[in-house]
């Protein structure tokens, strides 16, 4: 059983910033996310795309924003459970909650903050006969440990940033990388497209376009893929097939927790603290809905801030918290570190 003050479901930007705001209130957080790394959509779908509406950043790459948020919360030592989905929730007699993941891990907290973005993400699977049989037998929808592919033959399918980036990365690890896309054009960062072109010219990546994988072969583990290239059929031996076609957002099991749902989003009290119809459970960021809702990262940051203030009152009933600006109070981390503005020097002018 993992015990914490606030269990945050979702490791996207809103969930990460909630850790910082909670830390200012001396509240500990643990983050649970179904994706294998922190960052949510920013890390999984468009890490190299610029964002222009983050205050103070005229332009920031999505992946860099995630890195900055992770650095900002490092002082507050949050716990992370990644690659696991929140499955069930049980309210205890004292008003706290026990959440169980799909892998049986249990979390106990007086406050639960759902920051799941558009919901739990599931990979978009290509429509290939028998694909379910080969899951965990050579088909990977996520890459958690690149070393798994060292000196192996890999076929990657897709035309976005993920397919490009992993083809580039694995070209230095795998014995053979084949990138297949149904079009000649790729929808990804220009530098990534150019890098793939360089690696193709150098013989480090085999590029097959326009084409698509139409069949899978192998007795106990995938051994080859069949592709359709302009009507011609080819067979490519491989040890792994990695289809990277993006993610499909779903509210998932959270939709069955008794929360008030409207158009696949969780209704909250935006007049006060973004609490749901179940006291002690909050929803912040893109996963919630209320009159005038805007699905923007900066709005999620605001919602996370007010949520933490309400969480403080639940965890410390009757205790008053005096808000101080960080420029005045500084920031004391749970790891013993302290950040503060330089103190003014008092000196007389003679």
Short mmCIF file of C-alpha atoms in Angstrom, two decimals, residues 30-250:
data_model
loop_
_atom_site.label_atom_id
_atom_site.label_comp_id
_atom_site.label_asym_id
_atom_site.label_seq_id
_atom_site.Cartn_x
_atom_site.Cartn_y
_atom_site.Cartn_z
CA UNK A 30 2.08 10.31 -5.71
CA UNK A 31 1.34 10.19 -9.44
CA UNK A 32 -0.28 7.25 -11.23
CA UNK A 33 -0.34 7.17 -15.04
CA UNK A 34 -1.08 4.53 -17.66
CA UNK A 35 1.64 5.83 -19.98
CA UNK A 36 5.22 4.60 -19.49
CA UNK A 37 6.68 8.09 -18.93
CA UNK A 38 5.61 11.41 -17.42
CA UNK A 39 4.35 14.20 -19.63
CA UNK A 40 1.03 12.93 -20.98
CA UNK A 41 0.22 14.02 -24.52
CA UNK A 42 3.17 16.41 -24.57
CA UNK A 43 5.68 13.58 -24.19
CA UNK A 44 3.81 10.90 -26.09
CA UNK A 45 2.32 12.70 -29.07
CA UNK A 46 4.30 15.86 -29.85
CA UNK A 47 7.46 16.29 -27.74
CA UNK A 48 9.20 18.31 -30.46
CA UNK A 49 6.32 20.63 -31.31
CA UNK A 50 6.38 24.22 -30.01
CA UNK A 51 3.76 25.61 -27.63
CA UNK A 52 3.14 29.36 -27.76
CA UNK A 53 0.64 30.08 -24.97
CA UNK A 54 2.58 29.22 -21.82
CA UNK A 55 3.03 32.44 -19.77
CA UNK A 56 6.63 33.63 -19.77
CA UNK A 57 7.60 31.36 -22.68
CA UNK A 58 7.17 32.99 -26.10
CA UNK A 59 7.90 29.51 -27.46
CA UNK A 60 8.69 26.24 -25.72
CA UNK A 61 8.93 22.70 -27.08
CA UNK A 62 6.39 20.36 -25.48
CA UNK A 63 9.15 17.98 -24.35
CA UNK A 64 11.14 20.85 -22.84
CA UNK A 65 8.07 22.01 -20.91
CA UNK A 66 7.77 18.53 -19.41
CA UNK A 67 11.48 18.56 -18.50
CA UNK A 68 11.07 21.96 -16.84
CA UNK A 69 8.04 20.81 -14.85
CA UNK A 70 9.92 17.70 -13.70
CA UNK A 71 12.83 19.88 -12.59
CA UNK A 72 10.46 22.26 -10.80
CA UNK A 73 8.86 19.48 -8.71
CA UNK A 74 12.06 17.55 -8.00
CA UNK A 75 12.39 19.30 -4.61
CA UNK A 76 9.09 17.82 -3.50
CA UNK A 77 10.08 14.21 -4.20
CA UNK A 78 6.83 12.92 -5.72
CA UNK A 79 6.32 9.20 -6.15
CA UNK A 80 5.61 7.83 -9.61
CA UNK A 81 3.81 4.67 -10.71
CA UNK A 82 3.91 4.66 -14.51
CA UNK A 83 2.54 2.14 -16.98
CA UNK A 84 -0.42 1.33 -14.71
CA UNK A 85 -4.04 2.46 -15.02
CA UNK A 86 -6.32 3.47 -12.14
CA UNK A 87 -8.93 0.71 -12.06
CA UNK A 88 -11.11 0.88 -8.91
CA UNK A 89 -11.70 3.24 -6.01
CA UNK A 90 -13.07 2.49 -2.55
CA UNK A 91 -14.13 5.15 -0.07
CA UNK A 92 -13.07 4.38 3.51
CA UNK A 93 -15.01 5.12 6.71
CA UNK A 94 -12.73 8.07 7.48
CA UNK A 95 -13.47 9.63 4.08
CA UNK A 96 -10.14 8.66 2.50
CA UNK A 97 -9.80 6.55 -0.63
CA UNK A 98 -8.03 3.38 -1.74
CA UNK A 99 -7.35 3.26 -5.48
CA UNK A 100 -6.22 0.00 -7.09
CA UNK A 101 -4.36 -0.14 -10.40
CA UNK A 102 -4.90 -2.66 -13.19
CA UNK A 103 -1.77 -4.44 -11.94
CA UNK A 104 -3.07 -4.74 -8.38
CA UNK A 105 -1.03 -1.96 -6.78
CA UNK A 106 -2.95 -0.06 -4.08
CA UNK A 107 -2.79 3.61 -3.13
CA UNK A 108 -4.27 5.23 0.00
CA UNK A 109 -4.92 8.98 0.16
CA UNK A 110 -7.39 11.42 1.74
CA UNK A 111 -7.57 13.33 -1.56
CA UNK A 112 -7.65 12.07 -5.15
CA UNK A 113 -6.99 14.51 -8.02
CA UNK A 114 -7.90 13.22 -11.48
CA UNK A 115 -5.66 15.00 -13.97
CA UNK A 116 -5.96 12.46 -16.74
CA UNK A 117 -6.07 14.89 -19.66
CA UNK A 118 -8.50 13.43 -22.17
CA UNK A 119 -8.53 10.16 -20.24
CA UNK A 120 -6.34 7.08 -20.28
CA UNK A 121 -4.61 6.63 -23.61
CA UNK A 122 -4.79 3.40 -25.53
CA UNK A 123 -2.71 2.76 -28.65
CA UNK A 124 -4.39 2.93 -32.03
CA UNK A 125 -3.91 -0.58 -33.33
CA UNK A 126 -3.63 -1.32 -37.05
CA UNK A 127 -6.38 -3.53 -38.46
CA UNK A 128 -4.29 -6.65 -39.05
CA UNK A 129 -5.61 -10.18 -38.56
CA UNK A 130 -4.12 -11.90 -35.51
CA UNK A 131 -2.50 -8.79 -34.06
CA UNK A 132 -3.77 -9.54 -30.56
CA UNK A 133 -1.99 -12.91 -30.57
CA UNK A 134 1.39 -11.24 -31.07
CA UNK A 135 1.01 -8.63 -28.32
CA UNK A 136 3.90 -9.26 -25.90
CA UNK A 137 5.22 -11.73 -28.50
CA UNK A 138 7.05 -9.19 -30.63
CA UNK A 139 4.52 -6.39 -31.03
CA UNK A 140 5.14 -3.27 -28.95
CA UNK A 141 2.91 -0.19 -28.93
CA UNK A 142 5.19 1.67 -26.50
CA UNK A 143 8.96 1.62 -26.10
CA UNK A 144 9.82 1.52 -22.41
CA UNK A 145 13.30 0.04 -22.54
CA UNK A 146 15.18 0.64 -25.81
CA UNK A 147 17.88 -1.84 -24.74
CA UNK A 148 15.34 -4.59 -25.37
CA UNK A 149 15.93 -4.02 -29.08
CA UNK A 150 19.72 -4.10 -29.04
CA UNK A 151 21.07 -6.14 -31.96
CA UNK A 152 17.50 -7.04 -32.99
CA UNK A 153 15.65 -6.51 -36.27
CA UNK A 154 12.90 -3.91 -35.87
CA UNK A 155 10.07 -2.83 -38.16
CA UNK A 156 8.41 0.49 -37.25
CA UNK A 157 5.18 1.63 -38.89
CA UNK A 158 3.87 5.19 -38.76
CA UNK A 159 4.41 8.68 -40.12
CA UNK A 160 4.46 11.00 -37.10
CA UNK A 161 7.01 12.22 -34.59
CA UNK A 162 7.04 9.01 -32.56
CA UNK A 163 7.79 6.81 -35.59
CA UNK A 164 10.50 9.18 -36.81
CA UNK A 165 12.12 9.72 -33.41
CA UNK A 166 12.24 6.04 -32.48
CA UNK A 167 13.56 5.06 -35.90
CA UNK A 168 16.40 7.54 -35.39
CA UNK A 169 17.08 6.40 -31.83
CA UNK A 170 16.97 2.67 -32.55
CA UNK A 171 19.22 3.02 -35.61
CA UNK A 172 22.13 3.06 -33.14
CA UNK A 173 20.83 0.13 -31.10
CA UNK A 174 19.03 -2.35 -33.33
CA UNK A 175 20.85 -4.43 -35.92
CA UNK A 176 18.30 -3.41 -38.55
CA UNK A 177 15.59 -0.71 -38.58
CA UNK A 178 12.86 -0.62 -41.22
CA UNK A 179 10.44 2.32 -41.28
CA UNK A 180 7.19 1.79 -43.20
CA UNK A 181 4.66 4.51 -43.95
CA UNK A 182 1.61 4.50 -46.20
CA UNK A 183 2.57 7.88 -47.67
CA UNK A 184 5.80 9.39 -48.94
CA UNK A 185 5.22 12.48 -46.79
CA UNK A 186 5.74 12.45 -43.02
CA UNK A 187 3.91 14.59 -40.45
CA UNK A 188 6.74 15.30 -38.02
CA UNK A 189 9.41 17.77 -37.02
CA UNK A 190 11.43 18.86 -40.05
CA UNK A 191 14.77 18.05 -38.40
CA UNK A 192 13.53 14.51 -37.68
CA UNK A 193 12.45 14.00 -41.29
CA UNK A 194 15.83 15.24 -42.50
CA UNK A 195 17.68 13.01 -40.01
CA UNK A 196 15.77 9.94 -41.23
CA UNK A 197 16.69 10.90 -44.79
CA UNK A 198 20.38 11.09 -43.76
CA UNK A 199 20.23 7.72 -42.01
CA UNK A 200 18.49 6.19 -45.02
CA UNK A 201 21.22 7.51 -47.32
CA UNK A 202 23.85 6.12 -44.93
CA UNK A 203 22.19 2.68 -44.98
CA UNK A 204 21.27 2.77 -41.27
CA UNK A 205 17.49 2.89 -41.84
CA UNK A 206 15.54 1.05 -44.53
CA UNK A 207 12.64 3.26 -45.61
CA UNK A 208 9.67 1.74 -47.48
CA UNK A 209 6.99 4.16 -48.73
CA UNK A 210 4.21 4.18 -49.69
CA UNK A 211 3.48 0.85 -48.05
CA UNK A 212 1.70 -0.71 -45.09
CA UNK A 213 1.94 -3.84 -43.01
CA UNK A 214 -0.90 -6.23 -43.87
CA UNK A 215 0.11 -9.52 -42.23
CA UNK A 216 2.07 -11.01 -39.33
CA UNK A 217 3.85 -14.35 -39.22
CA UNK A 218 5.41 -16.56 -36.56
CA UNK A 219 4.53 -19.56 -34.42
CA UNK A 220 5.25 -18.42 -30.84
CA UNK A 221 6.86 -15.02 -31.55
CA UNK A 222 6.67 -12.67 -34.49
CA UNK A 223 9.14 -13.71 -37.18
CA UNK A 224 8.20 -11.56 -40.17
CA UNK A 225 5.68 -9.05 -41.49
CA UNK A 226 3.92 -8.96 -44.85
CA UNK A 227 3.71 -5.57 -46.49
CA UNK A 228 1.75 -4.17 -49.41
CA UNK A 229 3.93 -1.79 -51.43
CA UNK A 230 2.00 -0.21 -54.29
CA UNK A 231 0.04 -3.45 -54.80
CA UNK A 232 3.13 -5.65 -54.63
CA UNK A 233 3.51 -7.98 -51.64
CA UNK A 234 6.79 -8.41 -49.76
CA UNK A 235 7.85 -10.30 -46.66
CA UNK A 236 10.32 -8.76 -44.21
CA UNK A 237 11.90 -10.89 -41.45
CA UNK A 238 11.89 -9.11 -38.09
CA UNK A 239 12.15 -9.69 -34.36
CA UNK A 240 9.83 -6.82 -33.39
CA UNK A 241 7.00 -4.90 -35.01
CA UNK A 242 6.28 -1.46 -33.51
CA UNK A 243 3.15 0.24 -34.91
CA UNK A 244 3.12 3.89 -33.80
CA UNK A 245 -0.19 5.37 -34.93
CA UNK A 246 -0.91 7.59 -31.95
CA UNK A 247 -3.18 7.14 -28.97
CA UNK A 248 -6.92 7.06 -28.45
CA UNK A 249 -8.16 8.88 -25.33
CA UNK A 250 -10.74 7.09 -23.20
#
